mmCIF file of C-alpha atoms in Angstrom:
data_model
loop_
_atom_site.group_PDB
_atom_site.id
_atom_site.type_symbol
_atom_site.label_atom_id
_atom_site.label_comp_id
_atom_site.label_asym_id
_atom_site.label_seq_id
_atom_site.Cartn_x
_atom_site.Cartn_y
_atom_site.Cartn_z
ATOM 1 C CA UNK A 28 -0.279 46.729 11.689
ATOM 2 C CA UNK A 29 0.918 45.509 14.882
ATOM 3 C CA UNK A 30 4.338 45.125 13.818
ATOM 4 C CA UNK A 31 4.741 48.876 12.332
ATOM 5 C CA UNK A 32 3.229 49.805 16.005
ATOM 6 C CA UNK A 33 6.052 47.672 17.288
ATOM 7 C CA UNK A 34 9.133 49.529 15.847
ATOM 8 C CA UNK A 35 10.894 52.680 17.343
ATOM 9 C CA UNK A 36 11.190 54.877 14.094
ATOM 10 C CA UNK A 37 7.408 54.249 13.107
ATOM 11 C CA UNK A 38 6.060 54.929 16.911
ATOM 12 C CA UNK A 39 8.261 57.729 17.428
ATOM 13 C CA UNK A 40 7.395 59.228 13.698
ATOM 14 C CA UNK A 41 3.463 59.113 14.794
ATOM 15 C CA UNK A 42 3.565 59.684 18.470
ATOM 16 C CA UNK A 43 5.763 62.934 17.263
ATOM 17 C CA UNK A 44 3.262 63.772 15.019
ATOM 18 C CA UNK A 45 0.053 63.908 17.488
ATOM 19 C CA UNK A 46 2.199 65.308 20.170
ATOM 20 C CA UNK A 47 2.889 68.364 17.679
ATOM 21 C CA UNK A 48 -0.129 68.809 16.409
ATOM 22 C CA UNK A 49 -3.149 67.749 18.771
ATOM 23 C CA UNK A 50 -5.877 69.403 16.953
ATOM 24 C CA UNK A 51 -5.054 67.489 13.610
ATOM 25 C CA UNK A 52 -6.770 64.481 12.634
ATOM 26 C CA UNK A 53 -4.911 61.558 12.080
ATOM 27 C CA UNK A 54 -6.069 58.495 10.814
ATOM 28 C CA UNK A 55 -4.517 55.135 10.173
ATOM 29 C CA UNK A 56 -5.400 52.789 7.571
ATOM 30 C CA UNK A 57 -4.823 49.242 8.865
ATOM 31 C CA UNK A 58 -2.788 46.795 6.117
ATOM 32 C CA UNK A 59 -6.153 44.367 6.548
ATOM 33 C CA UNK A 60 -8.363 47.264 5.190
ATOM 34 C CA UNK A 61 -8.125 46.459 1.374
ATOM 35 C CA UNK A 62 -8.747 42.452 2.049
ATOM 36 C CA UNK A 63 -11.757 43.557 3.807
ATOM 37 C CA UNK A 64 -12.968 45.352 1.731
ATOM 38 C CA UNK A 65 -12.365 43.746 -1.236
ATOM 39 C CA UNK A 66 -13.908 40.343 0.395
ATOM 40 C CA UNK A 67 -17.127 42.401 1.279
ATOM 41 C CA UNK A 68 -17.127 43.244 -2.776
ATOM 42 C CA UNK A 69 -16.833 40.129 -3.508
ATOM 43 C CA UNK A 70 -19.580 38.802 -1.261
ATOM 44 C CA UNK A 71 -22.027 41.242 -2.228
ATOM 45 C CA UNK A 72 -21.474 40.944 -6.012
ATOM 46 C CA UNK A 73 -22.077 36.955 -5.896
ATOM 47 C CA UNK A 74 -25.146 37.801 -3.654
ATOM 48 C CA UNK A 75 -26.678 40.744 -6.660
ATOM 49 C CA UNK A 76 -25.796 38.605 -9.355
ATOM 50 C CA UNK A 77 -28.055 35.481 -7.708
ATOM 51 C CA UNK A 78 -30.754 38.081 -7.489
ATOM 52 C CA UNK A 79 -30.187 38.944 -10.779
ATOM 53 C CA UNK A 80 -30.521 35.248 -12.203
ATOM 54 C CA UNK A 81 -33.523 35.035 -9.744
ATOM 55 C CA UNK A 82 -35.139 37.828 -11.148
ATOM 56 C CA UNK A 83 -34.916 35.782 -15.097
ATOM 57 C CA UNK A 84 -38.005 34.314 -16.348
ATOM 58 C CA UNK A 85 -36.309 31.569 -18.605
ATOM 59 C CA UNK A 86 -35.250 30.419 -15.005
ATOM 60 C CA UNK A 87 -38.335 29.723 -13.189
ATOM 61 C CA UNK A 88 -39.238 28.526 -16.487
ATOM 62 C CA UNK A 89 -36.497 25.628 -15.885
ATOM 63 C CA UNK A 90 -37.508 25.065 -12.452
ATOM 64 C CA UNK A 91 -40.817 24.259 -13.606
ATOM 65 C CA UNK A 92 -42.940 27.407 -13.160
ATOM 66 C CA UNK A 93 -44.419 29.191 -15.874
ATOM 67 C CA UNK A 94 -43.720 32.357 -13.859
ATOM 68 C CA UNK A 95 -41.690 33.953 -11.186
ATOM 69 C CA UNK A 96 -42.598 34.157 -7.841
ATOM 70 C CA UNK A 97 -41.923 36.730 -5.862
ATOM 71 C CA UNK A 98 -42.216 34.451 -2.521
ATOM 72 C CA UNK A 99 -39.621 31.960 -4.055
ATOM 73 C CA UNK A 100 -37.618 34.893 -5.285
ATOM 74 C CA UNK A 101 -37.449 36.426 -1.245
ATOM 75 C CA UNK A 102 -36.685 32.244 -0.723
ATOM 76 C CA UNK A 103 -33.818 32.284 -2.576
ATOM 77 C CA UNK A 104 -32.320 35.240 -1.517
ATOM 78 C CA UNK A 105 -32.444 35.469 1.792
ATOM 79 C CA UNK A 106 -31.005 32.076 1.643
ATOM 80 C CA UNK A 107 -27.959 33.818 -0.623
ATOM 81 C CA UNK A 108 -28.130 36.142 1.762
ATOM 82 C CA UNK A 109 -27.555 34.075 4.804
ATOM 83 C CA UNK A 110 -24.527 32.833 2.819
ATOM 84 C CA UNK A 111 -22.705 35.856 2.620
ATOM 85 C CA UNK A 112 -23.610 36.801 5.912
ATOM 86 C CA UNK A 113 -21.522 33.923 7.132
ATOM 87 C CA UNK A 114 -18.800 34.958 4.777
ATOM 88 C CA UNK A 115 -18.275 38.158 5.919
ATOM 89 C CA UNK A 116 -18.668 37.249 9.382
ATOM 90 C CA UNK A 117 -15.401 35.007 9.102
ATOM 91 C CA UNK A 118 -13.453 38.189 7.238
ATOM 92 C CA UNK A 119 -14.584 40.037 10.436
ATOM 93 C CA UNK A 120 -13.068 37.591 13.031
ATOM 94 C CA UNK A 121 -10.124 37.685 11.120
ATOM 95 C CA UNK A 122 -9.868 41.476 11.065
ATOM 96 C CA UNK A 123 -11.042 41.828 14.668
ATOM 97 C CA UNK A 124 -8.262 39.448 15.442
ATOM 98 C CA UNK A 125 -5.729 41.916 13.518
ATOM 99 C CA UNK A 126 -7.137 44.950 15.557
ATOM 100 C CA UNK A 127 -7.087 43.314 18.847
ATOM 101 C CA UNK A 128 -3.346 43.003 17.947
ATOM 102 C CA UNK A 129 -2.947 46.296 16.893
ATOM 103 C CA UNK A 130 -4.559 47.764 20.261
ATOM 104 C CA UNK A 131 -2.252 45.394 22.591
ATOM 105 C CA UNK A 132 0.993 46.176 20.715
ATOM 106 C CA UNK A 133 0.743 49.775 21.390
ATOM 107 C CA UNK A 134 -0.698 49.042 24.992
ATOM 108 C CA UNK A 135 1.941 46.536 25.445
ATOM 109 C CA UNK A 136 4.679 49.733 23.865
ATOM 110 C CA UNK A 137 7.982 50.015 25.439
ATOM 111 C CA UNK A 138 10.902 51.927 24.093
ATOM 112 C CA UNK A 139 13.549 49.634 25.359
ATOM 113 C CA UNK A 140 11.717 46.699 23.754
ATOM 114 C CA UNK A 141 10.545 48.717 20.457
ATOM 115 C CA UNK A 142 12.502 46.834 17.145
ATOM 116 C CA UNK A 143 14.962 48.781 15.230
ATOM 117 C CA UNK A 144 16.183 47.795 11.890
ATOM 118 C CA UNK A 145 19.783 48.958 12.895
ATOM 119 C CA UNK A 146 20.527 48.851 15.965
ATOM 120 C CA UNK A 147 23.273 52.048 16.288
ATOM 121 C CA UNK A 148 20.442 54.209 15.186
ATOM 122 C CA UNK A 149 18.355 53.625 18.860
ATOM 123 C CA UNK A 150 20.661 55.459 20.572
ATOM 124 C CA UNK A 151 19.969 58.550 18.601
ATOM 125 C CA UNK A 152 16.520 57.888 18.263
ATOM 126 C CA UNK A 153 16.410 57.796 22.091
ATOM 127 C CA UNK A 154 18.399 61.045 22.260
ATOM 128 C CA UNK A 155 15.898 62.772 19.760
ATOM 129 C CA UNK A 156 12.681 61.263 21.609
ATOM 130 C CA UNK A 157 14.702 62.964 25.403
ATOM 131 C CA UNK A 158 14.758 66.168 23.442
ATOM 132 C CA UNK A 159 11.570 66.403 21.849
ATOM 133 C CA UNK A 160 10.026 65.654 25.371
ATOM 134 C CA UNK A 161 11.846 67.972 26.853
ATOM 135 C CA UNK A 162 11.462 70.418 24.050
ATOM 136 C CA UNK A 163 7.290 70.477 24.113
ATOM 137 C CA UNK A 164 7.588 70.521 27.912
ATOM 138 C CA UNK A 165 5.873 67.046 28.455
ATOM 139 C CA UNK A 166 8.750 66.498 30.984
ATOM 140 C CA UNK A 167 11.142 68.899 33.348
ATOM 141 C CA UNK A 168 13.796 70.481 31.663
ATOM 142 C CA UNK A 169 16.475 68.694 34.089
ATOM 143 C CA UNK A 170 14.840 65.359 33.505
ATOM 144 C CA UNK A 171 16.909 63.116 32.374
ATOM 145 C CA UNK A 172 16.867 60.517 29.005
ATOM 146 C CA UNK A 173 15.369 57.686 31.420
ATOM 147 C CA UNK A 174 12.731 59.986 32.580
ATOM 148 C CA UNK A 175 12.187 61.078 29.373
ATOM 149 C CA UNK A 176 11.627 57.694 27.798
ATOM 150 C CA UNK A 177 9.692 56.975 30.212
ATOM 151 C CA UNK A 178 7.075 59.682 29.659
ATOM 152 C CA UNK A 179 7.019 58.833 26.102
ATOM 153 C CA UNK A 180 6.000 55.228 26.522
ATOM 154 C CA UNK A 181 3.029 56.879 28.620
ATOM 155 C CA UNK A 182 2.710 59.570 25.763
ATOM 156 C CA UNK A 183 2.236 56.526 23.186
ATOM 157 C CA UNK A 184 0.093 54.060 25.682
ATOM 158 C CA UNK A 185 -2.262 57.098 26.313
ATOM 159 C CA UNK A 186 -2.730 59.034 22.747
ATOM 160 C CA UNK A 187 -1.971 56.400 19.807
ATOM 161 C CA UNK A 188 -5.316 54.566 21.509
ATOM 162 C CA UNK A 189 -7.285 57.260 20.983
ATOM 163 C CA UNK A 190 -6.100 57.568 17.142
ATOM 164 C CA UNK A 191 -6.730 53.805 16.518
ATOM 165 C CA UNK A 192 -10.567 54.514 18.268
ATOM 166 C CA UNK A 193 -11.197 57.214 16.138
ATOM 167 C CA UNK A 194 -9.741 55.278 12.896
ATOM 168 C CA UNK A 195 -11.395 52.533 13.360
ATOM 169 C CA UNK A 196 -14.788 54.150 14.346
ATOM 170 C CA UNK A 197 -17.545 52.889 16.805
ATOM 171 C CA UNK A 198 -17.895 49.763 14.943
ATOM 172 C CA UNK A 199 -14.749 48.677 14.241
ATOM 173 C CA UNK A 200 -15.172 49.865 10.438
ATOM 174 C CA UNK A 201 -15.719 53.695 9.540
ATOM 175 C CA UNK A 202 -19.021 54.099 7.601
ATOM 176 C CA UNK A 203 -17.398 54.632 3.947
ATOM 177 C CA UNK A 204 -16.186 51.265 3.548
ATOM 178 C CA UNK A 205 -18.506 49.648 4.864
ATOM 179 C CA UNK A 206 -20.712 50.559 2.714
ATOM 180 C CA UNK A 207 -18.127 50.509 -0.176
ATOM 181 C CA UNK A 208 -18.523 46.677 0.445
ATOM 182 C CA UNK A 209 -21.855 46.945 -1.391
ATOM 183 C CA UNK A 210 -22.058 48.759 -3.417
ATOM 184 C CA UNK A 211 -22.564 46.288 -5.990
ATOM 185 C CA UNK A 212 -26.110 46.398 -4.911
ATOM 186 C CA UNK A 213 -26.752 49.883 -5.886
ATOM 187 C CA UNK A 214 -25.574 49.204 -9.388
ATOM 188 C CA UNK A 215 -28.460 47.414 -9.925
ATOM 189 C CA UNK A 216 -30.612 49.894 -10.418
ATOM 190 C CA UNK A 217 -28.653 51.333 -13.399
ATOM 191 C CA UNK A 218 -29.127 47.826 -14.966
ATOM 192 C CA UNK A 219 -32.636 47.788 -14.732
ATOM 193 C CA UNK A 220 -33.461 51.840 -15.803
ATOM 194 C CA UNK A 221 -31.029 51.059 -18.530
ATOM 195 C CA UNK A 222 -33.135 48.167 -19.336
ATOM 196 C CA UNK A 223 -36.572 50.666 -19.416
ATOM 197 C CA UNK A 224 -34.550 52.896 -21.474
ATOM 198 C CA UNK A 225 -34.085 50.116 -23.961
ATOM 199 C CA UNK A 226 -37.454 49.453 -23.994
ATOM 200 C CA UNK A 227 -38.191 53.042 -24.687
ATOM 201 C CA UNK A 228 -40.239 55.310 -22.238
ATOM 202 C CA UNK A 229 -42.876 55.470 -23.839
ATOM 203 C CA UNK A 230 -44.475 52.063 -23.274
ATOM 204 C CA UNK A 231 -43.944 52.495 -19.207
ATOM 205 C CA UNK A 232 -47.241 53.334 -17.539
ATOM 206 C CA UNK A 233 -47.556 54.150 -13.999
ATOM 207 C CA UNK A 234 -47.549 50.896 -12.078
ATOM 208 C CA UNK A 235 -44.349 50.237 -13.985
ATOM 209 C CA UNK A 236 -43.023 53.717 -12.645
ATOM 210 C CA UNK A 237 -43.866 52.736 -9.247
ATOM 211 C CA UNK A 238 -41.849 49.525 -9.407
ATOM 212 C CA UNK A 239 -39.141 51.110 -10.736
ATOM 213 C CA UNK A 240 -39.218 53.748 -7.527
ATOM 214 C CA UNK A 241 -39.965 51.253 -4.840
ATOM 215 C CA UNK A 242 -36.403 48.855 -6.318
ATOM 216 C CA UNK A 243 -34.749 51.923 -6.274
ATOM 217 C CA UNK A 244 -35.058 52.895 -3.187
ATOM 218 C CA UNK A 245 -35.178 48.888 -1.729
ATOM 219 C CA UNK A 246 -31.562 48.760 -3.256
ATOM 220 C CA UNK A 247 -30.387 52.576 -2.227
ATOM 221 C CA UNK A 248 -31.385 51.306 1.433
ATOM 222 C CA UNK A 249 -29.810 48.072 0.903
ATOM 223 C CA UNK A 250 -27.169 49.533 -0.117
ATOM 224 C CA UNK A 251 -26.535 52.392 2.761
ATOM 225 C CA UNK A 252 -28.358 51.540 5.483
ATOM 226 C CA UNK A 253 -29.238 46.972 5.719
ATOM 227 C CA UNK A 254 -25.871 46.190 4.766
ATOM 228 C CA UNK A 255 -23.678 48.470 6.704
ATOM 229 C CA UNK A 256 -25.760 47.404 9.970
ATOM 230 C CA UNK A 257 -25.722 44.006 9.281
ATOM 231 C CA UNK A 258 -21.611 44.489 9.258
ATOM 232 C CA UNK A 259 -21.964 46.484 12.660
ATOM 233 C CA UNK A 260 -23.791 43.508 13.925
ATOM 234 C CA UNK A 261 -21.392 41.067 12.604
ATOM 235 C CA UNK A 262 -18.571 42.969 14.028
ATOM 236 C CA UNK A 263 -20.048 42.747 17.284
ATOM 237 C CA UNK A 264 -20.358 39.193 17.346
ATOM 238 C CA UNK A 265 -17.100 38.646 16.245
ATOM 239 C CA UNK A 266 -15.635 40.947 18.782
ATOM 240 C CA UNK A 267 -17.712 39.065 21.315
ATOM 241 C CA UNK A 268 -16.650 35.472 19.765
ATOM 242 C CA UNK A 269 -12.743 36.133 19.879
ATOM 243 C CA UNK A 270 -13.888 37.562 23.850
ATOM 244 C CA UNK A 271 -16.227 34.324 25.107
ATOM 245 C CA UNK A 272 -14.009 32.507 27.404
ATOM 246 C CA UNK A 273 -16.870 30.545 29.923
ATOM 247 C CA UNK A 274 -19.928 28.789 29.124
ATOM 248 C CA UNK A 275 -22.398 32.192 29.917
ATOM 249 C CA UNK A 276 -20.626 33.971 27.580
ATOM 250 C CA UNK A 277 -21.157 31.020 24.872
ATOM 251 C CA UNK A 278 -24.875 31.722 26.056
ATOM 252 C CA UNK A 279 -24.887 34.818 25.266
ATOM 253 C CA UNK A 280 -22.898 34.879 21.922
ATOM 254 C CA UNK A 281 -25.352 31.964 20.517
ATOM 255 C CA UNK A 282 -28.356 34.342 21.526
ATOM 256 C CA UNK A 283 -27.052 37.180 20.142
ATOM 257 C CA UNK A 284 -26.497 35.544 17.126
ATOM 258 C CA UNK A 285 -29.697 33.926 16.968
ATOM 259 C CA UNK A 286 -31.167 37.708 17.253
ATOM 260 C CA UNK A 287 -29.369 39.163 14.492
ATOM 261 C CA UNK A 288 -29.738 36.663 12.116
ATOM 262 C CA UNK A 289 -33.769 36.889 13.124
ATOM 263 C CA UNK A 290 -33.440 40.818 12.568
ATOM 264 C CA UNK A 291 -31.747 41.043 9.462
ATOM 265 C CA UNK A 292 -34.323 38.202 8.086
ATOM 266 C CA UNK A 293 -37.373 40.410 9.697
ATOM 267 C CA UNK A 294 -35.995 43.493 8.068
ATOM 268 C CA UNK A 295 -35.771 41.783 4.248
ATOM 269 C CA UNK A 296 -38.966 40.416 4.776
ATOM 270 C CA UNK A 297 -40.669 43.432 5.721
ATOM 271 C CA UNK A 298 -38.945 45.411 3.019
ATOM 272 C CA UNK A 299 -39.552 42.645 0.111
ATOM 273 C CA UNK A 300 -43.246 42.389 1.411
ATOM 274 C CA UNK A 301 -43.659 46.603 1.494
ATOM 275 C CA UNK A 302 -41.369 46.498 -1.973
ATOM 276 C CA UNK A 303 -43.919 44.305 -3.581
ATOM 277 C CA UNK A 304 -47.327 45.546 -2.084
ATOM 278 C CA UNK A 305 -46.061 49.209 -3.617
ATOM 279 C CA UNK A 306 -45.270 47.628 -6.695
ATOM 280 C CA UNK A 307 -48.888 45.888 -6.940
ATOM 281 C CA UNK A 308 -51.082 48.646 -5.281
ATOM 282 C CA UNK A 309 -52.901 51.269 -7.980
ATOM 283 C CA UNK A 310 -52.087 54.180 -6.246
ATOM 284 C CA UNK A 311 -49.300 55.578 -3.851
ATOM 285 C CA UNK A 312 -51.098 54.398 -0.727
ATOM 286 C CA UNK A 313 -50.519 52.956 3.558
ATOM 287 C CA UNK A 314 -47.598 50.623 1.991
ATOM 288 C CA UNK A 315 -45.482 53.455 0.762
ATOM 289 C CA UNK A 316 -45.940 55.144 3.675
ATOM 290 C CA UNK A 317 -44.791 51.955 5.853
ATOM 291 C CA UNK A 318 -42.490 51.351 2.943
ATOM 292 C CA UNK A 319 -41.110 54.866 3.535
ATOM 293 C CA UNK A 320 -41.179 55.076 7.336
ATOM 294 C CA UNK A 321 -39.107 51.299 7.826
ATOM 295 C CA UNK A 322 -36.562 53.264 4.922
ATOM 296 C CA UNK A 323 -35.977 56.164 7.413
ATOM 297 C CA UNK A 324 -35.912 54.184 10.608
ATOM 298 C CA UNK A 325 -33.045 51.887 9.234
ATOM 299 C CA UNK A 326 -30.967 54.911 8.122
ATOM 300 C CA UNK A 327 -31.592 56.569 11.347
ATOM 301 C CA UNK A 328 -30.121 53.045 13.172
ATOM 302 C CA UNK A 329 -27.328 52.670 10.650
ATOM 303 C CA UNK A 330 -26.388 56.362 11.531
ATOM 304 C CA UNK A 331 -26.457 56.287 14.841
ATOM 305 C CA UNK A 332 -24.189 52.956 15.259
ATOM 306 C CA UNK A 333 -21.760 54.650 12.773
ATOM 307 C CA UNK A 334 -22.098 58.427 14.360
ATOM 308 C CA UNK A 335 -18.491 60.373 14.498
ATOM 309 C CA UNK A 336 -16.450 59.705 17.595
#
C-alpha cells in the first residue's frame, strides 16, 4: 500500500533487499489484490449462474415459449454480461486509484519525511541506511550520512518503480488473477459432462458430442482468453478515466469506451453464433474451423497484452 511505501523500516527493508540482490525477483502483492479478486469472483459467478437459469427449459417455459432460444439465450446474456462489465469496471477505478497512490508515494519518497513508529529508532535506521550505501559502494567511502541519504532516496525513486511495473504487469493485473476472477466460468463444463455422465454415455450420439466440445472450448476461451482481455480493456479505461482532465480527453475516453463495449459484444456474438452453427452442423465442417481460428486469435491477443515484462 501506499502507506507501507511511506514508512522508513518497510522502504529501507525492500530497497535493501533489491539493492542486495538485483537478479532476484521480487514481487509485491498490493493489500487491494484479494478485494479484487474476490469482486471479479463474485461478478463472474452471478453472470454463469444467469446462464445457467437461461440455459433451463421450465424457464422459457414460464416466459411463454415452449422452447429455448438460443437468440434470446445470447439476449440475455450479453445483457448479464454488460452488467458485470460495469461492475468490474468500478472495482478497477478503485484499484487503479490505489496504484496510482502506490506509484506517487514512492516517487514522492524522502527519508527525512518517511514515518517511523518510534521516533529514536530513525536515527539508527539512518546510520544503517549511510552504511549499507557505503558498504555496496553506491556512494564514496568518505561520503557522508547526508550524502548517503541522499543517494538512497534516488536508490528507492529509481528501483522500487521498476518492482511495482513488474508486479503489477503490463495491464495493471498479472495474468493469474485475472483470470482467477473467472474461473467460475470454466466450472461449467464439469456441470454439464457430469450431467451426460448421469445420463449415461451410452445414449450420446455424435451431434451431442460435438456440442459438448464446442461449450467446452466456448467456456475454456471464456474463461482464459474473453475475460482476461475484457479486464485489460477495462483497466485501460479506468486508467484513462482517473487521467481525463479536458474536454478531448472526455472525447476520447467516451470513444474508447464505446469501442470496447462494441468489441467484447462482436466477440460473444461471433463465438455464440460459431458455438451454435458447430453444435447444429452434421459434420466437423468451415464453422469449426472459424470457430477454431477466432479461439486462437483471442488467446494470441490476450497473450500478448499480458506478455512478461
Amino acid at each position: 500500500s501506499d502507506v507501507y511505501l511511506s514508512r522508513l523500516w518497510t522502504v529501507y527493508e525492500l530497497a535493501s533487499s533489491i539493492a542486495l540482490s538485483p537478479s532476484t525477483k521480487v514481487v509485491l502483492l498490493p493489500l487491494f489484490l484479494p478485494q479484487l479478486v474476490l469482486r471479479g469472483l463474485s461478478f463472474s459467478f452471478i453472470f454463469s449462474s444467469v446462464v445457467k437459469i437461461f440455459e433451463l427449459q421450465v424457464v422459457w417455459e414460464r416466459l411463454g415459449s415452449g422452447t429455448t432460444s438460443s437468440t434470446l439465450q445470447c439476449i440475455a446474456q450479453v445483457i448479464m454480461l454488460l452488467s458485470a462489465v460495469g461492475g468490474v469496471f468500478w472495482t478497477q477505478i478503485r484499484w487503479e486509484r490505489q496504484r496510482g497512490c502506490i506509484e506517487a508515494s514512492v516517487q514522492a519518497f524522502r527519508i527525512a519525511d518517511a514515518e517511523c513508529l518510534v521516533e529514536t529508532d530513525r536515527v539508527v535506521v539512518q546510520r544503517n541506511i549511510a552504511s549499507f550505501m557505503r558498504d555496496l559502494c553506491l556512494v564514496e567511502r568518505e561520503a557522508d550520512e547526508s550524502e548517503a541519504l541522499t543517494a538512497f532516496d534516488g536508490l528507492v525513486q529509481q528501483e522500487i518503480p521498476r518492482v511495482l511495473t513488474a508486479s503489477f504487469g503490463r495491464v495493471g493485473v498479472r495474468y493469474r488473477y485475472a483470470a482467477c476472477m473467472f474461473v467460475s466460468v470454466t466450472l461449467l463444463v464439469p456441470d454439464r459432462i457430469g450431467a451426460v455422465l448421469h445420463d449415461g454415455l451410452a445414449g450420446i450420439d455424435s451431434q451431442e458430442a460435438k456440442g459438448i466440445l464446442a461449450m467446452v472450448i466456448f467456456c475454456i476461451t471464456g474463461h482464459l482468453a474473453i475475460a482476461p482481455l475484457a479486464i485489460a480493456m477495462l483497466t485501460f479505461l479506468a486508467r484513462s478515466l482517473l487521467k481525463a482532465c479536458n474536454q478531448r480527453d472526455w472525447l476520447f475516453l467516451a470513444m474508447a469506451g464505446l469501442a470496447s463495449i462494441s468489441f467484447l459484444i462482436l466477440v460473444l456474438s461471433s463465438m455464440y453464433y460459431l458455438r451454435f452453427s458447430v453444435e447444429s452442423n452434421a459434420t466437423f465442417g468451415v464453422p469449426f474451423l472459424l470457430y477454431l481460428i477466432e479461439v486462437v486469435l483471442l488467446f494470441a491477443i490476450t497473450g500478448f497484452l499480458y506478455r512478461p515484462l
